[in-house]
Amino acid sequence: MPEEFKPGCQRPPVKKIDPETAAGISNESVLKEAKPSMVKVGKPAPDFTAAAYGQGKFVNTSLSEYKGKWVLLCFYPGDFTFV
Amino acid sequence: MDSVFVHKMWNDHELSKMINQDIPFLMLSDQDGSIGKMYGIYDEDSGVETRGRFIIDPDGNIQGFEVLTPPVGRNVSETIRQIKAFQLVRESQGTEATPSGWQPGKQTLKPGPDLVGNVWKVWKVSEAFND
């Protein structure tokens, strides 16, 4: 049965089936992908390119295009939530 | 997380109505969460990005960040205060620092041998709080 949830800014956890567990392989024998580490203050911000919308246009933009300017980079859970 | 098309819908149908104009900055799409993962703010369990906020200086270095879980919104005034403080420190080429609670116009500190042990003479605890 599909499970109902209240719409909000927090989505319910996505249940992912671990293929290793499903195949019955012991996790200890498998090298796990390294967890991404948190960025550090005073260190370079990782560069990226992404599609974006602004002022009526769809564009591709890279962080490196903003060298020489102050940049405020904000992440948020989804559109139509508050920021 | 949303596509640029949903970004447009959000701008057109809600955000532009709040400020009577289009959003004046770019709304980026990180549909696979890869940018969020690089910055360490992607929540694998719920498949969404948390409220990460990064201040990046003109050299491309991160000067500050804040990460909140989704239900609590940010304090935009505090972010602007921090940017102004980082800009002041950068313009002074490190000769000035902004103590706790600093606001534009308030006193800065000039780090050096003379200041060690003497901050109490030039800075009062009350300055750490809003007037």
Coordinates of N, CA and C in Angstrom, one line a residue:
Chain A
M1 N 0.8 -1.2 0.0 CA 0.0 0.0 0.0 C 0.9 1.3 0.0
P2 N 0.6 2.2 -0.9 CA 1.3 3.5 -0.8 C 1.1 4.2 0.5
E3 N 2.2 4.7 1.1 CA 2.1 5.3 2.4 C 1.9 6.8 2.2
E4 N 0.9 7.4 2.9 CA 0.6 8.8 2.7 C 1.6 9.6 3.6
F5 N 2.0 10.7 3.2 CA 2.9 11.6 4.0 C 2.4 13.0 3.9
K6 N 2.6 13.8 5.0 CA 2.2 15.2 4.9 C 3.2 16.0 4.1
P7 N 2.8 16.8 3.1 CA 3.7 17.6 2.3 C 4.3 18.7 3.2
G8 N 5.6 18.8 3.0 CA 6.4 19.8 3.8 C 7.7 20.0 3.2
C9 N 8.6 20.6 3.9 CA 9.9 20.9 3.3 C 10.8 19.7 3.6
Q10 N 10.4 18.8 4.4 CA 11.2 17.6 4.6 C 10.6 16.4 3.9
R11 N 11.3 15.8 3.0 CA 10.8 14.7 2.3 C 11.1 13.4 3.2
P12 N 10.2 12.4 3.0 CA 10.4 11.2 3.8 C 11.7 10.5 3.3
P13 N 12.4 9.8 4.2 CA 13.7 9.2 3.8 C 13.4 8.2 2.6
V14 N 14.4 8.3 1.6 CA 14.3 7.4 0.5 C 14.9 6.0 0.9
K15 N 14.1 5.0 0.8 CA 14.6 3.7 1.2 C 15.3 3.1 0.0
K16 N 16.6 2.9 0.2 CA 17.4 2.3 -0.9 C 17.8 0.9 -0.5
I17 N 17.7 0.0 -1.4 CA 18.1 -1.4 -1.1 C 19.6 -1.5 -1.5
D18 N 20.4 -1.8 -0.5 CA 21.8 -2.0 -0.7 C 22.0 -3.3 -1.6
P19 N 22.5 -3.2 -2.8 CA 22.7 -4.3 -3.6 C 23.6 -5.4 -3.0
E20 N 24.6 -5.0 -2.2 CA 25.5 -5.9 -1.6 C 24.7 -6.8 -0.5
T21 N 23.9 -6.1 0.2 CA 23.1 -6.8 1.3 C 22.1 -7.7 0.6
A22 N 21.5 -7.2 -0.5 CA 20.5 -8.0 -1.2 C 21.1 -9.3 -1.8
A23 N 22.4 -9.2 -2.2 CA 23.1 -10.3 -2.8 C 23.7 -11.2 -1.7
G24 N 23.5 -10.8 -0.4 CA 24.0 -11.6 0.7 C 25.5 -11.6 0.8
I25 N 26.2 -10.5 0.3 CA 27.6 -10.4 0.5 C 27.9 -9.7 1.8
S26 N 28.9 -10.1 2.5 CA 29.2 -9.4 3.8 C 29.8 -8.1 3.4
N27 N 29.3 -7.1 4.2 CA 29.8 -5.7 3.9 C 31.3 -5.5 4.2
E28 N 31.7 -6.3 5.2 CA 33.1 -6.2 5.6 C 34.1 -6.5 4.5
S29 N 33.7 -7.4 3.6 CA 34.6 -7.8 2.5 C 34.6 -6.8 1.3
V30 N 33.7 -5.8 1.4 CA 33.6 -4.9 0.2 C 34.1 -3.5 0.6
L31 N 35.0 -3.0 -0.2 CA 35.5 -1.6 0.1 C 34.4 -0.6 -0.2
K32 N 34.0 0.1 0.8 CA 32.9 1.1 0.6 C 33.5 2.4 0.0
E33 N 32.6 3.1 -0.7 CA 33.0 4.3 -1.4 C 33.3 5.3 -0.2
A34 N 34.4 6.1 -0.4 CA 34.8 7.0 0.6 C 33.7 8.1 0.8
K35 N 33.4 8.4 2.0 CA 32.4 9.4 2.3 C 32.9 10.8 1.9
P36 N 32.1 11.6 1.3 CA 32.6 12.9 0.9 C 32.9 13.7 2.2
S37 N 34.0 14.4 2.2 CA 34.4 15.2 3.4 C 33.8 16.6 3.3
M38 N 33.6 17.2 4.4 CA 33.1 18.6 4.5 C 34.2 19.5 4.0
V39 N 33.8 20.5 3.3 CA 34.8 21.5 2.9 C 35.3 22.3 4.1
K40 N 36.4 23.0 3.9 CA 37.0 23.7 5.1 C 37.0 25.2 4.8
V41 N 36.9 26.0 5.9 CA 37.0 27.4 5.8 C 38.5 27.8 5.5
G42 N 38.7 28.8 4.7 CA 40.0 29.2 4.3 C 40.6 28.4 3.1
K43 N 39.9 27.4 2.7 CA 40.3 26.5 1.6 C 39.5 26.8 0.3
P44 N 40.0 26.5 -0.9 CA 39.2 26.8 -2.1 C 37.9 26.1 -2.1
A45 N 36.9 26.8 -2.6 CA 35.5 26.2 -2.8 C 35.6 25.3 -4.0
P46 N 35.1 24.1 -3.9 CA 35.1 23.2 -5.1 C 34.3 23.9 -6.3
D47 N 35.0 23.8 -7.5 CA 34.3 24.4 -8.7 C 33.3 23.5 -9.2
F48 N 32.3 24.0 -9.9 CA 31.3 23.2 -10.5 C 30.6 24.0 -11.6
T49 N 29.9 23.3 -12.5 CA 29.1 23.9 -13.6 C 27.7 23.4 -13.4
A50 N 26.7 24.2 -13.6 CA 25.4 23.8 -13.4 C 24.4 24.6 -14.3
A51 N 23.3 24.0 -14.6 CA 22.2 24.7 -15.3 C 21.6 25.6 -14.3
A52 N 21.1 26.8 -14.8 CA 20.5 27.8 -13.8 C 19.4 28.5 -14.5
Y53 N 18.5 29.1 -13.7 CA 17.4 30.0 -14.3 C 17.6 31.3 -13.6
G54 N 17.5 32.4 -14.4 CA 17.5 33.7 -13.8 C 17.1 34.8 -14.9
Q55 N 16.3 35.7 -14.4 CA 15.9 36.8 -15.3 C 15.4 36.4 -16.6
G56 N 14.5 35.3 -16.6 CA 13.9 34.9 -17.8 C 14.7 34.0 -18.7
K57 N 15.9 33.6 -18.3 CA 16.8 32.8 -19.2 C 17.2 31.6 -18.5
F58 N 17.4 30.5 -19.2 CA 18.1 29.3 -18.8 C 19.5 29.4 -19.2
V59 N 20.5 29.2 -18.3 CA 21.9 29.4 -18.6 C 22.7 28.3 -17.9
N60 N 23.9 28.1 -18.4 CA 24.9 27.2 -17.7 C 25.9 28.2 -17.1
T61 N 26.2 27.9 -15.8 CA 27.2 28.8 -15.1 C 28.1 28.0 -14.3
S62 N 29.3 28.5 -14.1 CA 30.4 27.9 -13.3 C 30.8 28.8 -12.2
L63 N 31.1 28.2 -11.0 CA 31.6 29.0 -9.9 C 32.8 29.9 -10.3
S64 N 33.7 29.3 -11.1 CA 34.9 29.9 -11.5 C 34.7 31.2 -12.3
E65 N 33.5 31.4 -12.9 CA 33.2 32.6 -13.6 C 33.1 33.8 -12.6
Y66 N 33.0 33.5 -11.3 CA 32.7 34.6 -10.3 C 34.0 34.9 -9.6
K67 N 35.2 34.5 -10.1 CA 36.5 34.9 -9.5 C 36.5 36.4 -9.5
G68 N 37.0 37.0 -8.4 CA 37.0 38.5 -8.3 C 35.8 39.1 -7.7
K69 N 34.8 38.3 -7.4 CA 33.6 38.7 -6.8 C 33.3 37.9 -5.5
W70 N 32.6 38.5 -4.6 CA 32.1 37.8 -3.4 C 30.9 36.9 -3.9
V71 N 30.8 35.7 -3.5 CA 29.7 34.8 -3.9 C 29.1 34.2 -2.6
L72 N 27.7 34.3 -2.6 CA 27.0 33.6 -1.5 C 26.3 32.4 -2.2
L73 N 26.7 31.2 -1.8 CA 26.2 30.0 -2.4 C 25.2 29.4 -1.4
C74 N 23.9 29.3 -1.7 CA 22.9 28.7 -0.8 C 22.3 27.5 -1.3
F75 N 22.2 26.4 -0.5 CA 21.5 25.2 -0.9 C 20.2 25.2 -0.1
Y76 N 19.2 24.6 -0.7 CA 17.9 24.5 0.0 C 17.2 23.2 -0.4
P77 N 16.3 22.6 0.4 CA 15.8 21.3 0.1 C 15.0 21.2 -1.2
G78 N 14.3 22.2 -1.6 CA 13.5 22.2 -2.8 C 12.7 23.5 -3.0
D79 N 12.3 23.6 -4.3 CA 11.5 24.8 -4.6 C 10.2 24.8 -3.9
F80 N 9.6 25.9 -3.6 CA 8.4 26.1 -2.9 C 8.5 25.7 -1.4
T81 N 9.8 25.7 -0.9 CA 10.0 25.7 0.5 C 10.5 27.1 0.8
F82 N 10.6 27.4 2.1 CA 11.2 28.7 2.4 C 12.7 28.6 2.4
V83 N 13.4 29.8 2.3 CA 14.8 29.8 2.2 C 15.5 30.5 3.4
Chain B
M1 N 17.9 20.9 -6.1 CA 17.4 19.6 -6.4 C 16.5 19.6 -7.6
D2 N 15.7 20.7 -7.7 CA 14.7 20.8 -8.7 C 15.3 21.2 -10.0
S3 N 14.6 21.0 -11.1 CA 15.1 21.4 -12.4 C 15.0 22.9 -12.6
V4 N 15.6 23.4 -13.7 CA 15.5 24.9 -13.9 C 14.1 25.3 -14.3
F5 N 13.3 24.3 -14.8 CA 11.9 24.6 -15.2 C 11.1 24.8 -13.9
V6 N 11.3 24.0 -12.9 CA 10.6 24.2 -11.6 C 11.1 25.5 -11.0
H7 N 12.4 25.8 -11.1 CA 12.9 27.1 -10.6 C 12.1 28.3 -11.2
K8 N 11.9 28.2 -12.5 CA 11.1 29.2 -13.2 C 9.7 29.3 -12.7
M9 N 9.1 28.2 -12.5 CA 7.7 28.2 -11.9 C 7.7 28.8 -10.6
W10 N 8.7 28.5 -9.7 CA 8.7 29.1 -8.4 C 8.9 30.6 -8.4
N11 N 9.8 31.0 -9.3 CA 10.0 32.4 -9.5 C 8.7 33.1 -10.0
D12 N 8.1 32.6 -11.0 CA 7.0 33.2 -11.7 C 5.7 33.2 -10.8
H13 N 5.5 32.1 -10.0 CA 4.2 32.0 -9.3 C 4.3 32.3 -7.9
E14 N 5.5 32.4 -7.3 CA 5.5 32.8 -5.9 C 6.5 33.9 -5.5
L15 N 7.8 33.6 -5.9 CA 8.9 34.5 -5.4 C 8.7 35.9 -6.0
S16 N 8.4 36.0 -7.3 CA 8.3 37.3 -7.9 C 7.1 38.1 -7.3
K17 N 6.1 37.4 -6.7 CA 5.0 38.1 -6.1 C 5.3 38.6 -4.8
M18 N 6.4 38.1 -4.1 CA 6.8 38.6 -2.8 C 7.6 39.9 -3.0
I19 N 8.3 40.0 -4.1 CA 9.2 41.2 -4.2 C 8.8 42.1 -5.4
N20 N 7.7 41.7 -6.1 CA 7.3 42.5 -7.3 C 8.3 42.6 -8.4
Q21 N 9.2 41.6 -8.5 CA 10.1 41.6 -9.6 C 10.7 40.2 -9.6
D22 N 11.5 39.9 -10.7 CA 12.1 38.5 -10.8 C 13.2 38.4 -9.7
I23 N 13.5 37.2 -9.3 CA 14.6 37.0 -8.3 C 15.9 37.5 -9.0
P24 N 16.6 38.4 -8.3 CA 17.8 39.1 -8.9 C 19.0 38.2 -9.0
F25 N 19.0 37.0 -8.6 CA 20.2 36.1 -8.7 C 19.8 34.8 -9.4
L26 N 20.9 34.1 -9.8 CA 20.6 32.8 -10.5 C 20.2 31.7 -9.5
M27 N 19.2 30.9 -10.0 CA 18.8 29.7 -9.3 C 19.4 28.5 -10.0
L28 N 20.4 27.9 -9.3 CA 21.1 26.7 -9.9 C 20.3 25.4 -9.7
S29 N 20.5 24.5 -10.6 CA 19.9 23.2 -10.5 C 21.0 22.2 -10.2
D30 N 20.8 21.4 -9.1 CA 21.7 20.4 -8.8 C 20.9 19.1 -8.6
Q31 N 20.4 18.6 -9.8 CA 19.4 17.6 -9.8 C 19.9 16.2 -9.2
D32 N 21.2 15.9 -9.5 CA 21.7 14.7 -9.0 C 22.4 14.8 -7.6
G33 N 22.4 16.1 -7.1 CA 23.0 16.3 -5.8 C 24.5 16.3 -5.8
S34 N 25.1 16.3 -7.0 CA 26.6 16.2 -7.0 C 27.3 17.4 -6.4
I35 N 26.7 18.6 -6.6 CA 27.3 19.8 -6.0 C 27.2 19.7 -4.5
G36 N 26.0 19.4 -4.1 CA 25.7 19.3 -2.6 C 26.6 18.2 -2.0
K37 N 26.9 17.2 -2.7 CA 27.8 16.1 -2.1 C 29.2 16.7 -2.0
M38 N 29.7 17.5 -3.0 CA 31.0 18.1 -2.9 C 31.1 19.0 -1.7
Y39 N 30.0 19.7 -1.4 CA 30.1 20.6 -0.3 C 29.6 20.0 1.0
G40 N 29.3 18.7 1.0 CA 29.1 18.0 2.2 C 27.7 18.3 2.9
I41 N 26.7 18.8 2.1 CA 25.4 19.2 2.7 C 24.3 18.3 2.1
Y42 N 24.6 17.3 1.3 CA 23.6 16.5 0.7 C 23.2 15.4 1.7
D43 N 21.9 15.2 2.0 CA 21.5 14.2 3.0 C 21.1 13.0 2.2
E44 N 21.9 12.0 2.3 CA 21.7 10.7 1.6 C 20.4 10.0 2.0
D45 N 20.1 10.1 3.3 CA 18.9 9.4 3.8 C 17.6 9.9 3.2
S46 N 17.4 11.2 3.1 CA 16.2 11.7 2.6 C 16.3 12.2 1.1
G47 N 17.5 12.1 0.6 CA 17.7 12.5 -0.8 C 17.5 14.0 -1.1
V48 N 17.6 14.8 -0.1 CA 17.5 16.3 -0.3 C 18.8 17.0 0.2
E49 N 18.9 18.3 -0.2 CA 20.0 19.1 0.2 C 19.6 19.9 1.5
T50 N 20.4 19.9 2.5 CA 20.1 20.7 3.7 C 20.4 22.1 3.4
R51 N 20.1 23.0 4.4 CA 20.2 24.4 4.2 C 21.7 24.9 4.4
G52 N 22.5 24.6 3.4 CA 23.9 24.9 3.5 C 24.1 26.3 2.9
R53 N 25.0 27.1 3.5 CA 25.2 28.5 3.0 C 26.7 28.8 3.1
F54 N 27.3 29.2 2.0 CA 28.8 29.3 1.9 C 29.1 30.7 1.5
I55 N 30.0 31.4 2.2 CA 30.5 32.7 1.8 C 31.9 32.5 1.1
I56 N 32.0 32.8 -0.2 CA 33.2 32.6 -1.0 C 33.8 33.9 -1.4
D57 N 35.1 34.1 -1.1 CA 35.7 35.4 -1.4 C 36.2 35.5 -2.8
P58 N 36.7 36.7 -3.2 CA 37.0 36.9 -4.6 C 38.1 36.0 -5.1
D59 N 38.9 35.4 -4.2 CA 39.9 34.4 -4.6 C 39.4 33.0 -4.8
G60 N 38.1 32.8 -4.5 CA 37.5 31.5 -4.6 C 37.6 30.7 -3.3
N61 N 38.1 31.3 -2.2 CA 38.2 30.6 -1.0 C 37.0 30.7 -0.1
I62 N 36.6 29.6 0.6 CA 35.5 29.7 1.5 C 35.9 30.4 2.8
Q63 N 35.1 31.4 3.1 CA 35.4 32.2 4.4 C 34.5 31.7 5.5
G64 N 33.3 31.3 5.2 CA 32.4 30.8 6.3 C 31.3 30.0 5.7
F65 N 30.8 29.1 6.5 CA 29.6 28.4 6.1 C 28.7 28.1 7.3
E66 N 27.4 27.8 7.0 CA 26.4 27.5 8.0 C 25.5 26.4 7.4
V67 N 25.2 25.4 8.1 CA 24.3 24.3 7.6 C 23.2 24.0 8.6
L68 N 22.0 24.1 8.2 CA 20.8 23.9 9.0 C 20.0 22.7 8.4
T69 N 19.3 22.0 9.3 CA 18.3 21.0 8.8 C 17.1 21.8 8.2
P70 N 16.4 21.1 7.3 CA 15.4 21.9 6.5 C 14.3 22.7 7.3
P71 N 13.8 22.3 8.5 CA 12.7 23.0 9.0 C 13.0 24.5 9.5
V72 N 14.3 24.8 9.7 CA 14.6 26.1 10.2 C 15.3 27.0 9.2
G73 N 14.7 28.2 8.9 CA 15.2 29.1 7.9 C 16.4 29.9 8.4
R74 N 17.0 30.5 7.4 CA 18.3 31.2 7.8 C 18.0 32.6 8.3
N75 N 19.0 33.3 8.8 CA 19.0 34.7 9.2 C 19.8 35.5 8.1
V76 N 19.1 36.1 7.2 CA 19.7 36.8 6.1 C 20.6 37.9 6.6
S77 N 20.0 38.7 7.6 CA 20.8 39.8 8.1 C 22.1 39.4 8.7
E78 N 22.2 38.2 9.3 CA 23.4 37.7 9.9 C 24.4 37.4 8.8
T79 N 23.9 36.8 7.7 CA 24.8 36.5 6.6 C 25.4 37.8 6.0
I80 N 24.5 38.8 5.8 CA 25.0 40.1 5.3 C 26.1 40.7 6.2
R81 N 25.8 40.6 7.5 CA 26.8 41.1 8.5 C 28.1 40.4 8.3
Q82 N 28.1 39.1 8.2 CA 29.3 38.3 8.1 C 30.1 38.7 6.8
I83 N 29.3 38.9 5.7 CA 30.0 39.3 4.4 C 30.7 40.6 4.6
K84 N 30.0 41.6 5.2 CA 30.5 42.9 5.4 C 31.8 42.8 6.3
A85 N 31.8 42.0 7.3 CA 32.9 41.8 8.2 C 34.1 41.2 7.4
F86 N 33.8 40.2 6.6 CA 34.9 39.6 5.8 C 35.5 40.6 4.8
Q87 N 34.6 41.4 4.2 CA 35.1 42.4 3.3 C 36.0 43.4 4.0
L88 N 35.6 43.9 5.2 CA 36.4 44.8 5.9 C 37.8 44.3 6.3
V89 N 37.8 43.0 6.7 CA 39.0 42.4 7.1 C 39.9 42.3 5.9
R90 N 39.3 41.9 4.7 CA 40.1 41.7 3.5 C 40.7 43.1 3.0
E91 N 39.8 44.1 3.1 CA 40.3 45.5 2.7 C 41.4 46.0 3.6
S92 N 41.4 45.6 4.9 CA 42.4 46.0 5.8 C 43.7 45.2 5.7
Q93 N 43.6 44.2 4.8 CA 44.7 43.2 4.6 C 45.2 42.6 5.9
G94 N 44.2 42.3 6.7 CA 44.4 41.5 7.9 C 44.9 42.4 9.1
T95 N 44.9 43.7 8.9 CA 45.3 44.5 10.1 C 44.2 44.8 11.0
E96 N 43.0 44.5 10.6 CA 41.8 44.7 11.5 C 41.0 43.4 11.6
A97 N 40.4 43.2 12.8 CA 39.5 42.1 13.0 C 38.2 42.6 13.6
T98 N 37.2 41.8 13.3 CA 35.9 42.2 13.9 C 35.5 41.4 15.0
P99 N 35.4 42.0 16.2 CA 35.1 41.2 17.4 C 33.6 40.7 17.4
S100 N 33.3 39.8 18.4 CA 31.9 39.3 18.5 C 30.9 40.4 18.5
G101 N 29.8 40.2 17.7 CA 28.7 41.2 17.7 C 29.0 42.4 16.9
W102 N 30.1 42.4 16.1 CA 30.5 43.6 15.3 C 29.4 43.8 14.3
Q103 N 29.1 45.1 14.1 CA 28.2 45.6 13.1 C 28.9 46.7 12.3
P104 N 28.5 47.0 11.1 CA 29.2 48.1 10.4 C 29.1 49.4 11.2
G105 N 30.2 50.1 11.4 CA 30.2 51.3 12.2 C 30.7 51.1 13.6
K106 N 30.6 49.8 14.0 CA 31.1 49.5 15.4 C 32.7 49.3 15.3
Q107 N 33.3 49.4 16.5 CA 34.7 49.4 16.6 C 35.3 48.0 16.1
T108 N 36.4 48.1 15.4 CA 37.2 46.9 15.1 C 38.3 46.8 16.0
L109 N 39.0 45.6 16.0 CA 40.2 45.4 16.8 C 41.4 45.4 15.9
K110 N 42.6 45.8 16.4 CA 43.8 45.8 15.6 C 44.7 44.8 16.3
P111 N 44.7 43.5 15.8 CA 45.5 42.5 16.4 C 47.0 42.9 16.4
G112 N 47.7 42.6 17.5 CA 49.1 42.9 17.7 C 49.5 42.7 19.1
P113 N 50.8 42.8 19.4 CA 51.3 42.5 20.7 C 50.7 43.4 21.8
D114 N 50.3 44.6 21.4 CA 49.7 45.6 22.4 C 48.3 45.1 22.8
L115 N 47.7 44.4 21.9 CA 46.3 44.0 22.2 C 46.2 42.8 23.1
V116 N 47.3 42.0 23.2 CA 47.2 40.8 24.0 C 47.0 41.1 25.5
G117 N 45.9 40.6 26.0 CA 45.6 40.8 27.4 C 44.9 42.1 27.7
N118 N 44.7 42.9 26.6 CA 44.1 44.2 26.7 C 42.8 44.4 26.0
V119 N 42.2 43.3 25.5 CA 40.9 43.5 24.8 C 39.9 44.1 25.8
W120 N 39.9 43.7 27.0 CA 38.9 44.2 28.0 C 38.9 45.7 28.1
K121 N 40.1 46.3 27.8 CA 40.1 47.8 27.9 C 39.4 48.5 26.7
V122 N 39.4 47.8 25.5 CA 38.9 48.5 24.3 C 37.6 47.9 23.9
W123 N 37.1 46.8 24.5 CA 35.9 46.1 24.0 C 35.1 45.7 25.2
K124 N 33.8 46.0 25.1 CA 32.9 45.7 26.3 C 32.0 44.5 25.8
V125 N 31.6 43.6 26.8 CA 30.8 42.5 26.5 C 29.5 42.9 25.9
S126 N 29.0 44.1 26.3 CA 27.7 44.5 25.8 C 27.7 44.7 24.3
E127 N 28.9 44.9 23.7 CA 29.0 45.1 22.2 C 28.7 43.8 21.5
A128 N 28.8 42.6 22.2 CA 28.5 41.3 21.6 C 27.1 41.2 21.2
F129 N 26.2 42.0 21.8 CA 24.8 41.8 21.6 C 24.2 43.0 20.8
N130 N 23.0 42.7 20.3 CA 22.3 43.8 19.5 C 21.9 44.9 20.5
D131 N 21.9 46.1 20.0 CA 21.5 47.3 20.9 C 20.1 47.1 21.3

